[in-house]
Tab-separated table of C-alpha atoms and ligand atoms in Angstrom:
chain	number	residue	atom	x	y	z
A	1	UNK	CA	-11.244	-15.542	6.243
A	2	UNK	CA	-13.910	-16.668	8.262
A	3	UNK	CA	-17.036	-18.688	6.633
A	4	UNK	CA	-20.564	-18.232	6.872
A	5	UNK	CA	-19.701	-14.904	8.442
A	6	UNK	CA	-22.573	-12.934	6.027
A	7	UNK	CA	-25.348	-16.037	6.986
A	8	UNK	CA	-24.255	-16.213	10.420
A	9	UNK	CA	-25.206	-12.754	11.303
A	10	UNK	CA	-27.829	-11.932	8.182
A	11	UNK	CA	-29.417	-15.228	7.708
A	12	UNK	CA	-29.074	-15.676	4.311
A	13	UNK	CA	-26.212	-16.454	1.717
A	14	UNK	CA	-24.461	-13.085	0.351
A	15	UNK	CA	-25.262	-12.478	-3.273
A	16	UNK	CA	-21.556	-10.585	-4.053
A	17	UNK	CA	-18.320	-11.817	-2.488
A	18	UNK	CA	-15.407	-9.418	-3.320
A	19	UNK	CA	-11.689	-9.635	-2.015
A	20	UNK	CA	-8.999	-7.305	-2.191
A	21	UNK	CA	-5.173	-8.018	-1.003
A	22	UNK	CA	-2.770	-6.006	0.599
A	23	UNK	CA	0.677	-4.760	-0.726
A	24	UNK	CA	3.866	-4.781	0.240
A	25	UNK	CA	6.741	-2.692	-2.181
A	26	UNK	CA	9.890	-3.796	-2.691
A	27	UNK	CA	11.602	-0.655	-3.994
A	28	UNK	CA	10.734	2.473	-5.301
A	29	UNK	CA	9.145	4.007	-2.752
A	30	UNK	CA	7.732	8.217	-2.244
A	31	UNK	CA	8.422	8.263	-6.185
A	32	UNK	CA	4.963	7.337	-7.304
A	33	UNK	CA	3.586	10.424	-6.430
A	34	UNK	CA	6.025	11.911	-8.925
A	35	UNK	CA	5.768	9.805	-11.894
A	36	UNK	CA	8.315	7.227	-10.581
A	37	UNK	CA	8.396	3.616	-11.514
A	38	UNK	CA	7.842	1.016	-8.448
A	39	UNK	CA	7.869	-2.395	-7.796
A	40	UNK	CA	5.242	-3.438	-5.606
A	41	UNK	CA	3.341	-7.408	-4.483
A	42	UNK	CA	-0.014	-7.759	-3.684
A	43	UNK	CA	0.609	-10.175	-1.073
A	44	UNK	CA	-2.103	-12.592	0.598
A	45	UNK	CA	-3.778	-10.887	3.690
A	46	UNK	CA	-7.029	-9.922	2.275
A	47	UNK	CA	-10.045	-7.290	3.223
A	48	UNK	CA	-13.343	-9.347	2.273
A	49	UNK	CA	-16.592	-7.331	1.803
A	50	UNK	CA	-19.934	-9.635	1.189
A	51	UNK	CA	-22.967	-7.789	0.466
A	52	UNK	CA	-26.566	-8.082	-0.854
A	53	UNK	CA	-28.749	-5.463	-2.468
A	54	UNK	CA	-31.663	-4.393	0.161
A	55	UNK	CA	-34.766	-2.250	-0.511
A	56	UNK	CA	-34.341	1.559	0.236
A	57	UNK	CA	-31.685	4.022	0.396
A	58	UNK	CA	-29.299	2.865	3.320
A	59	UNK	CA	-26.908	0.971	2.959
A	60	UNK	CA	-26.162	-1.145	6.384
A	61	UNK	CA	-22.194	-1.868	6.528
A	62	UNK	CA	-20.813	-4.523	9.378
A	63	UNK	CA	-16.902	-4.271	9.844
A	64	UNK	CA	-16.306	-7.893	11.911
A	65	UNK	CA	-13.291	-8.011	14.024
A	66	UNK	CA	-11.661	-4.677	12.326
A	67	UNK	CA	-10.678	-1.975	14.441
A	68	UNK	CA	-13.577	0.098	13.743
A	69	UNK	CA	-16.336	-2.056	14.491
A	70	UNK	CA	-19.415	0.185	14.762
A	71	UNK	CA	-21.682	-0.471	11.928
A	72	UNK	CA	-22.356	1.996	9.707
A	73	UNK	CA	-25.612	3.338	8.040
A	74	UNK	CA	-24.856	4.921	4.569
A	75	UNK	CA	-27.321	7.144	3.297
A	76	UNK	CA	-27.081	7.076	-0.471
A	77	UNK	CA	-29.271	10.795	-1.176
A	78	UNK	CA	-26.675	12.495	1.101
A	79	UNK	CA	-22.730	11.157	0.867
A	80	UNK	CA	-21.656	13.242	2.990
A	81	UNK	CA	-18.045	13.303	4.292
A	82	UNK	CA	-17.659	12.630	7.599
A	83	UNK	CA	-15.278	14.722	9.848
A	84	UNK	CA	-12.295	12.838	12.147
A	85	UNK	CA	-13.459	10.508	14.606
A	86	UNK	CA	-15.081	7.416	15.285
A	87	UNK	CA	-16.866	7.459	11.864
A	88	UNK	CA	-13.777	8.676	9.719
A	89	UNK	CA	-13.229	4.849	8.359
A	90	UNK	CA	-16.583	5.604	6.517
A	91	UNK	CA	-15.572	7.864	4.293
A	92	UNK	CA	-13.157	5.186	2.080
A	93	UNK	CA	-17.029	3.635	1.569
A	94	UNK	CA	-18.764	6.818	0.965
A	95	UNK	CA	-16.094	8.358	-1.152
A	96	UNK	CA	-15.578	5.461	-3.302
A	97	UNK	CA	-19.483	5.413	-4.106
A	98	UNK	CA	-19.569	9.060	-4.708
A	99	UNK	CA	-16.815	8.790	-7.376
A	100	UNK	CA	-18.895	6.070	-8.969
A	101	UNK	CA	-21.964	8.449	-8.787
A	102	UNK	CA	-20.360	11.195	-10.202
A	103	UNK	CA	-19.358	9.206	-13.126
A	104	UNK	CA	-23.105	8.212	-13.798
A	105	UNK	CA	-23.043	5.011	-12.034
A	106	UNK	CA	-26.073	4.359	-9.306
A	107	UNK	CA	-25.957	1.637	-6.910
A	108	UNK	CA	-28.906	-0.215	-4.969
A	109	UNK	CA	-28.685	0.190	-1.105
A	110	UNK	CA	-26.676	-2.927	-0.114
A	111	UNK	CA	-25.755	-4.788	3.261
A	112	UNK	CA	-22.533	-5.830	3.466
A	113	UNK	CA	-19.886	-7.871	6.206
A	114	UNK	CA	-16.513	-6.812	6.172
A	115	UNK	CA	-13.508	-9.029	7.692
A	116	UNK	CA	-9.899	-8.540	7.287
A	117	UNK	CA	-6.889	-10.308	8.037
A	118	UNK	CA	-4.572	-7.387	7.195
A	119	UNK	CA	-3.430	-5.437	9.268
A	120	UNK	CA	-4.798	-1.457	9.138
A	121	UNK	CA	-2.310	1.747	9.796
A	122	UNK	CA	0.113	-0.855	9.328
A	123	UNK	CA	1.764	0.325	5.834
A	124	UNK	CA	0.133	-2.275	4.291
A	125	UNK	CA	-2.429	-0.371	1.894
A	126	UNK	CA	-5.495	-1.387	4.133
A	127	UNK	CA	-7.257	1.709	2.700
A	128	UNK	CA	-6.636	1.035	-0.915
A	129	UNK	CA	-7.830	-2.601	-0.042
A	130	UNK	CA	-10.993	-1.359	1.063
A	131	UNK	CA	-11.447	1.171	-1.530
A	132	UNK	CA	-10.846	-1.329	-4.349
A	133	UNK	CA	-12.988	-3.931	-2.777
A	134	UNK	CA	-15.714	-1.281	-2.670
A	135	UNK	CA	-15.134	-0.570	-5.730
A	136	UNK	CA	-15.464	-4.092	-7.442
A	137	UNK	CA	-18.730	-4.251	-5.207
A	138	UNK	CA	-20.265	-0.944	-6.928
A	139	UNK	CA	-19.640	-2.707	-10.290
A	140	UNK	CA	-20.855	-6.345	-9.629
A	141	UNK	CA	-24.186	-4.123	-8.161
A	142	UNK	CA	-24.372	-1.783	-10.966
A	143	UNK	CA	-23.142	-4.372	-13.685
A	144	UNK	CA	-20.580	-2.185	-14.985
A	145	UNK	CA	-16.825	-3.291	-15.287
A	146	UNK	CA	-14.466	-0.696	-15.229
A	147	UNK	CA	-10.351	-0.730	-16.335
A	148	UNK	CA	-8.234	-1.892	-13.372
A	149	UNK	CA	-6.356	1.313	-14.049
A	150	UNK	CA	-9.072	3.503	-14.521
A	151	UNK	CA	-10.742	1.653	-10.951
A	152	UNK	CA	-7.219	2.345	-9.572
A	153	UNK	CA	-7.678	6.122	-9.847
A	154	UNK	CA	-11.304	6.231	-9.180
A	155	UNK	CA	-10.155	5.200	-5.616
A	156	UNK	CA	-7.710	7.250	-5.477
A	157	UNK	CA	-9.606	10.058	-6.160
A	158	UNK	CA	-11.644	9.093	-3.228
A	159	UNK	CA	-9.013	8.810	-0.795
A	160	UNK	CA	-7.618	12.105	-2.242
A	161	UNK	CA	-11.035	13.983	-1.442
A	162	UNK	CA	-12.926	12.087	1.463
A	163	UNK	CA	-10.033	10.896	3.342
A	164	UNK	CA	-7.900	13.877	2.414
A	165	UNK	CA	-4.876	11.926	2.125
A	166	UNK	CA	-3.061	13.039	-1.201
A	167	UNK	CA	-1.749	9.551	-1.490
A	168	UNK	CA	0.061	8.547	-4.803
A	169	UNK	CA	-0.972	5.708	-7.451
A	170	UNK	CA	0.642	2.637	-6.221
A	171	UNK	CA	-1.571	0.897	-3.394
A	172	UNK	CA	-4.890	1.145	-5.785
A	173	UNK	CA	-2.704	-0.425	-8.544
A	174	UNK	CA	-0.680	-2.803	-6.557
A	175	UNK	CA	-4.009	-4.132	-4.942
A	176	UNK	CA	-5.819	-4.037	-8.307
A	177	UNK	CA	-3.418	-5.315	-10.751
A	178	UNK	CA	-1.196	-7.724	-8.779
A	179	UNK	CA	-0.034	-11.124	-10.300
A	180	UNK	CA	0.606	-14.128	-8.660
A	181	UNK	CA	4.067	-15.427	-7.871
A	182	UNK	CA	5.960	-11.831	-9.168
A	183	UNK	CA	6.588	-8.225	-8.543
A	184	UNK	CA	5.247	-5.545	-10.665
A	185	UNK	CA	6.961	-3.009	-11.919
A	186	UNK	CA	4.679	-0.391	-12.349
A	187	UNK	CA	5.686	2.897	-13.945
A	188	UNK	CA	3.460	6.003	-12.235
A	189	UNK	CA	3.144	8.192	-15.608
A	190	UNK	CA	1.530	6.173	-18.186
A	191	UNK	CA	0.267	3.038	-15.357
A	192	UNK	CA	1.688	0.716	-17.646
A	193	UNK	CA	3.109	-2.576	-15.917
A	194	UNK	CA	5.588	-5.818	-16.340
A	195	UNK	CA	6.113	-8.496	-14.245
A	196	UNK	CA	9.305	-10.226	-12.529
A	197	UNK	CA	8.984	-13.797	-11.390
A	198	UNK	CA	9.971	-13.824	-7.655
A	199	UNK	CA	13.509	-15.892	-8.058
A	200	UNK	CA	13.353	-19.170	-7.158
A	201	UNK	CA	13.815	-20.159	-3.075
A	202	UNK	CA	13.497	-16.377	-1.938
A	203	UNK	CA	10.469	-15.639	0.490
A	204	UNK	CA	9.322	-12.063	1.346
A	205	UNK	CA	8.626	-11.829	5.122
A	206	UNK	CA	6.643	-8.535	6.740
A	207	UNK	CA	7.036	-7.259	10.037
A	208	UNK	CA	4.362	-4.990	11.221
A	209	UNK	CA	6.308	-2.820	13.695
A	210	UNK	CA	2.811	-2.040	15.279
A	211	UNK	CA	3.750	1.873	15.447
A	212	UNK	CA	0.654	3.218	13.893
A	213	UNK	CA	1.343	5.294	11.083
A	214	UNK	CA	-1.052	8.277	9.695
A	215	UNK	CA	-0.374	9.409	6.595
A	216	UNK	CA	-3.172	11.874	6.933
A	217	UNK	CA	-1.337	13.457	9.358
A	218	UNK	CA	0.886	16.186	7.486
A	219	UNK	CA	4.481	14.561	6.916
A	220	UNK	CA	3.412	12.398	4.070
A	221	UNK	CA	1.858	15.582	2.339
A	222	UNK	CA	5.079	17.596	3.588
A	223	UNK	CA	7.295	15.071	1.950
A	224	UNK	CA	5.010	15.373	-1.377
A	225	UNK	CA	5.651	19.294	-1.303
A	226	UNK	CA	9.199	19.446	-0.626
A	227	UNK	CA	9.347	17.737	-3.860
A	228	UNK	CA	6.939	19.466	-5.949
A	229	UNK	CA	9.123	22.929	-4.326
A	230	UNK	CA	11.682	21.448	-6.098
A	231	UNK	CA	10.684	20.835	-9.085
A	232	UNK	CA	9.566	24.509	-9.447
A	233	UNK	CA	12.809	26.151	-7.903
A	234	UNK	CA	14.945	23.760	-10.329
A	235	UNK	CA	12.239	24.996	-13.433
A	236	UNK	CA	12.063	21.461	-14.233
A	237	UNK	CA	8.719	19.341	-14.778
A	238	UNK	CA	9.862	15.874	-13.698
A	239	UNK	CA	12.841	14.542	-11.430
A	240	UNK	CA	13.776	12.637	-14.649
A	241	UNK	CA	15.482	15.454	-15.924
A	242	UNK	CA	17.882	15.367	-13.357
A	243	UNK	CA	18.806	11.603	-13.263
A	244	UNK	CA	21.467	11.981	-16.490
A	245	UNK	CA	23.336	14.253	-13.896
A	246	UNK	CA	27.041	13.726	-12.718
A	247	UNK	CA	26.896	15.811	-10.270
A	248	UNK	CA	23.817	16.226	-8.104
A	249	UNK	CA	25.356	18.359	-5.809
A	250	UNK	CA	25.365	21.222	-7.766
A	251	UNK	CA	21.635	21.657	-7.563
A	252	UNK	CA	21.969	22.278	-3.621
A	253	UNK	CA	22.962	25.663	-3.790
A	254	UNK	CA	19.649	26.838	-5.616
A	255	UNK	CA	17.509	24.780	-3.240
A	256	UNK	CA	19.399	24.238	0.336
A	257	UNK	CA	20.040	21.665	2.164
A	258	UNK	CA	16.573	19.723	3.137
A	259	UNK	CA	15.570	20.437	-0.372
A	260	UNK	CA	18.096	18.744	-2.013
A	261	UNK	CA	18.491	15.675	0.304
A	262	UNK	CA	14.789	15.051	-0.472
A	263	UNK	CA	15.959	14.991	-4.184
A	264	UNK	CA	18.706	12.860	-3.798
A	265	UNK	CA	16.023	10.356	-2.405
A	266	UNK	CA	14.251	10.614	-5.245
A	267	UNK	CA	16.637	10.538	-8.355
A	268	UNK	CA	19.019	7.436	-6.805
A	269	UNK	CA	15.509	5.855	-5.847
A	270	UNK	CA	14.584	5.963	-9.449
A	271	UNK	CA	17.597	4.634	-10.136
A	272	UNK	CA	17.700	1.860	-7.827
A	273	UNK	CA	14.348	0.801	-9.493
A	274	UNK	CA	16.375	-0.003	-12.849
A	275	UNK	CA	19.151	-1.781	-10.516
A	276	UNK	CA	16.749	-3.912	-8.789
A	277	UNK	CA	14.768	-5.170	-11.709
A	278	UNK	CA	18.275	-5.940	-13.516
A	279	UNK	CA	19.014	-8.052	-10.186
A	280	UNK	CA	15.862	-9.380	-10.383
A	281	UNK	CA	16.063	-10.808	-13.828
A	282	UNK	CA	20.045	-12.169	-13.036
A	283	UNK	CA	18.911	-13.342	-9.406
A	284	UNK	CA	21.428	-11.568	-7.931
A	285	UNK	CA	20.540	-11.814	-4.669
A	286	UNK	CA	23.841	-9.817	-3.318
A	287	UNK	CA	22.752	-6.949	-5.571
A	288	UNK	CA	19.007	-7.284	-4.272
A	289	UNK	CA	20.492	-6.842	-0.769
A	290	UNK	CA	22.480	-4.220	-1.338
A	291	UNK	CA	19.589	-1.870	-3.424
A	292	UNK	CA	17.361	-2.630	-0.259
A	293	UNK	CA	20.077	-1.627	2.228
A	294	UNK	CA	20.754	1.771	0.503
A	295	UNK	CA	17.113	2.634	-0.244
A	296	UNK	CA	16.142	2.059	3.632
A	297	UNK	CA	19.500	4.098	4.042
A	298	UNK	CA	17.863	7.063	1.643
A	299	UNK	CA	14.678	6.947	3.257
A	300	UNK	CA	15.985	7.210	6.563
A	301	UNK	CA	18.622	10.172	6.392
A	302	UNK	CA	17.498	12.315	3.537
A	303	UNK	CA	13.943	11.453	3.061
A	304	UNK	CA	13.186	11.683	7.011
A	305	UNK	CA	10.139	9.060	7.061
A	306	UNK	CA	11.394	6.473	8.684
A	307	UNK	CA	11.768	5.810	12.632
A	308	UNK	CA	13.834	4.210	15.206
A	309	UNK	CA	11.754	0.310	15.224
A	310	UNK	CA	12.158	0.287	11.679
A	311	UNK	CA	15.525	1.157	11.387
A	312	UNK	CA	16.187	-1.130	14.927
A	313	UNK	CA	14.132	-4.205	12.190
A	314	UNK	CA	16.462	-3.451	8.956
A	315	UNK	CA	19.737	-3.313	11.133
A	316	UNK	CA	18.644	-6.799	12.980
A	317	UNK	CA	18.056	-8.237	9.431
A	318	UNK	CA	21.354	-7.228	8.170
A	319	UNK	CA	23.195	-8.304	11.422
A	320	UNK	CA	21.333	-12.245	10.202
A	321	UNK	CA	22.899	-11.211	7.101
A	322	UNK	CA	23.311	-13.844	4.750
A	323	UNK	CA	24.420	-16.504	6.600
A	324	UNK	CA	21.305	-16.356	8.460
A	325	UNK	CA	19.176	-16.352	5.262
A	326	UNK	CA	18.495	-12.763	4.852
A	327	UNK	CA	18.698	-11.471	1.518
A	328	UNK	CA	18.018	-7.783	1.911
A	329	UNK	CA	15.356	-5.439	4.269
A	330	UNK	CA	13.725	-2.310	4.197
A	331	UNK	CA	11.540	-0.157	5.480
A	332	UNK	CA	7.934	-0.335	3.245
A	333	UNK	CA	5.229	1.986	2.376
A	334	UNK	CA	4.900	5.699	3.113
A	335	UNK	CA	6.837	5.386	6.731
A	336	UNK	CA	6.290	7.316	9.887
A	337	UNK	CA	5.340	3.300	11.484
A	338	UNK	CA	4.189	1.058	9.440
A	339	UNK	CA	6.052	-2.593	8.321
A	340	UNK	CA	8.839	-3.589	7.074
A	341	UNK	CA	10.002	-6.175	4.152
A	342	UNK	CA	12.799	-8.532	4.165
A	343	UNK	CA	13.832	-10.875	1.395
A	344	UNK	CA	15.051	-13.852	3.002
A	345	UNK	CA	16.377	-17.798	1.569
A	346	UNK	CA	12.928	-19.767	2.024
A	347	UNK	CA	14.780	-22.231	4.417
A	348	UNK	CA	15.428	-19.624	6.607
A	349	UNK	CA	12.546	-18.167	6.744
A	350	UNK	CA	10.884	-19.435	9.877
A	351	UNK	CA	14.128	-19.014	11.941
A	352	UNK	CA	14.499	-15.030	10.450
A	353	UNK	CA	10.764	-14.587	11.236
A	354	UNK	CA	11.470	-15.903	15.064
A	355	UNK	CA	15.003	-14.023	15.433
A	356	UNK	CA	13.154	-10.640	14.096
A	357	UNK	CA	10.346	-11.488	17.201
A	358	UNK	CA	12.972	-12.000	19.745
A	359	UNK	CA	14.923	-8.824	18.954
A	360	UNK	CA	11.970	-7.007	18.661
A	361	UNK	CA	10.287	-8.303	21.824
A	362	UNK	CA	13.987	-7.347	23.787
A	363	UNK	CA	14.448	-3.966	22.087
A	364	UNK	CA	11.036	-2.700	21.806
A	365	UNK	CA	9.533	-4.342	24.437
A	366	UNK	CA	6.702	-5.340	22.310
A	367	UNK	CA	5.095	-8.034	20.254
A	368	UNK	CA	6.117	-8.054	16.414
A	369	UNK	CA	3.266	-9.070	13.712
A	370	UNK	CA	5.937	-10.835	11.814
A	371	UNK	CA	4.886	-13.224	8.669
A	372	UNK	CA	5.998	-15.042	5.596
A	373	UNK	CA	4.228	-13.251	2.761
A	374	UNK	CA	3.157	-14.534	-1.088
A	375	UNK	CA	2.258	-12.789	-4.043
A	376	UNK	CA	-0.604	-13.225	-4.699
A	377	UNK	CA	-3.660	-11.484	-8.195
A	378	UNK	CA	-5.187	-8.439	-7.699
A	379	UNK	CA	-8.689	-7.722	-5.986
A	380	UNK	CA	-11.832	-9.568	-7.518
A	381	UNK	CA	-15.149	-10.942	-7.256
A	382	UNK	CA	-14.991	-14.453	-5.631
A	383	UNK	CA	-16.940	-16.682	-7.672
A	384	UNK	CA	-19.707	-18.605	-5.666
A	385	UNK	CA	-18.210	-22.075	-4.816
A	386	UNK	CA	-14.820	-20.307	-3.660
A	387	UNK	CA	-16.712	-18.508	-1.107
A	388	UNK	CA	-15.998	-18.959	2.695
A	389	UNK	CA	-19.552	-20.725	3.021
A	390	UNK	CA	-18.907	-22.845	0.259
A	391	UNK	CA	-15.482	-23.709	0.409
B	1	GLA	C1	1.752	5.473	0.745
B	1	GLA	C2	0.987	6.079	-0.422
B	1	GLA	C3	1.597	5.622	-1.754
B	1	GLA	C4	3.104	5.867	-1.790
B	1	GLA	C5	3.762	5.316	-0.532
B	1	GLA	C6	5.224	5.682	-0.453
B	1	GLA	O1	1.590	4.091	0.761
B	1	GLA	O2	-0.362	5.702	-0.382
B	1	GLA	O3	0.960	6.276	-2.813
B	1	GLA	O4	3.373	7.224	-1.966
B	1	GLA	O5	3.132	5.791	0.650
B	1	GLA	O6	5.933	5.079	-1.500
């Protein structure tokens, strides 16, 4: 993060400093949308917002080095959403504030500077980073302090509505709620939570294939539906009801053949969830490996969401293997593009991160935004002397 950004281009020190990570998951992935239990990081590339309260009703917003970088005027009488296109970035701001109004809450007109290190349209939850780091602004401005569950699903109510994305609960609550050092295992029904140390000498590395995903584009939703289909076809309320059986296959005649792959993703991804947080606690790292593999494998073939750099980045992992130092790799997030996540021995890390490049760079042709990754807490109001200026 850069310092003095705020006085460099206002003049004066920033009142509020808020900070919100990204997220990376580690398993358990197109399940929270269905009451599924996932085990996500809040990892340390952050989305900074510093702001002021100004006079009037507009808010002015500056997004520094972001990929939108046209400032935005907010009007706070209208809220209106705004429709694709230049502007569309708005509407995580806007909608976020509206769900705050609507639940009583007013806000002065504020200025604000926004930087980011983490990558956006990169699978990395830039959107719920920016939500939640609106949404801790709203409260330092309002003086209210809400649940970081019940501020999870005020923003994703917002992205639900204004960026018409019908995401699920994780990023909000993996960006919120993350804990330093360990993965969360956070179960999607009730949003209750536990925490696994990260064993001792593993590293998480992400590699940002650069293909730009948009979840707002149909297949997410698509995906979302298929399941919901069969949920109703099967008469069942939950895919739990179908993990106790022996055999799955028998369901495939009442729902065909794209149905029931996309439910085979989802029960033996629920039950690679339990797997990996047994390996987790016995640092099996063979196990780990092996969960990773066949989720990537799941997403891939019956899920459909994942495409050929991502697959090209979990085979080159595996062909390290783990002589090389790689533990396990997958694909990360809701697919289509995106990143993907490799465990890997800390030793090895560097030399993973720069064999990953080189295959990429040869294969692909292109650049990979490859980096060693650390759990870090949740989103939250910087106190005063740890901001940039100050630090
Ligand atoms: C996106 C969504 C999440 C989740 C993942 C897939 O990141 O925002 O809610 O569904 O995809 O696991």
């Amino acid at each position: 993060m850069k310092r003095d950004l705020f006085a460099g281009k206002i003049g004066n020190e920033p009142t509020v400093t808020v900070r919100a990570p990204g997220r990376i998951n580690l398993i358990g992935e197109h399940i929270d949308y269905l009451g599924g239990d996932v085990m996500p990081v809040a990892i340390d590339r952050f989305l900074q917002i510093e702001a002021e309260p100004i006079e009037g009703s507009h808010c002015e917003v500056y997004p520094e080095g972001l990929r939108f970088s046209e400032p935005a005027k907010i009007d706070l009488s209208e809220l209106e959403r705004k429709k694709s296109g230049p502007d569309f970035w708005q509407n995580y701001i806007i909608g976020v504030i509206a769900m705050y109004r609507k639940a009583g809450i007013e806000i002065p007109a504020f200025r604000a500077v926004i930087q980011s290190d983490l990558p956006t349209g990169a699978g990395l939850s830039s959107s719920a980073a920016l939500e939640t780091a609106v949404a801790l602004l709203v409260e330092s401005l309002s003086g209210v302090e809400q649940d970081v569950a019940d501020r999870a699903l005020l923003c994703q109510r917002a992205e639900h509505i204004y960026a018409g994305v019908p995401c699920g609960i994780m990023d909000q609550m993996a960006v919120g709620a993350g804990k330093k050092g360990h993965v969360m295992r956070l179960d999607c029904g009730d949003l209750s939570r536990s925490y696994f140390p990260i064993p001792e000498g593993v590293s998480i590395l992400t590699a940002d294939t650069g293909v730009k995903h948009a979840l707002g584009d149909g297949e997410y939703r698509k995906r979302r539906e298929d399941c919901e289909m069969v949920l109703r076809r099967l008469e069942i309320d939950s895919f739990q009801n179908l993990l106790e059986r022996e055999n799955l296959g028998e369901i495939s005649e009442k729902i065909g053949e794209r149905l029931f792959c996309r439910a085979r993703h989802v029960v033996s991804e629920m039950k690679r969830v339990e797997a990996f947080s047994r390996a987790l606690i016995d640092s099996d790292l063979d196990e780990l490996g092996a969960i990773m593999r066949a989720g990537h494998d799941s997403l891939r073939t019956d899920f459909e969401v994942s495409c050929d750099e991502l697959d090209g980045l979990v085979d080159a992992a595996y062909g390290i293997g783990r002589a090389g130092g790689v533990i396990g790799s997958r694909m990360t997030g809701g697919g289509f593009g995106g990143s993907t996540v490799s465990l890997v021995k800390t030793e090895s890390a560097g030399q993973v991160k720069k064999s990953l490049e080189d295959f990429y760079q040869e294969k692909f042709g292109r650049e990979l935004n490859c980096f060693i990754t650390t759990a870090v807490d949740g989103a939250q109001v910087v106190p005063p002397s740890q901001t940039p200026a100050n630090k």
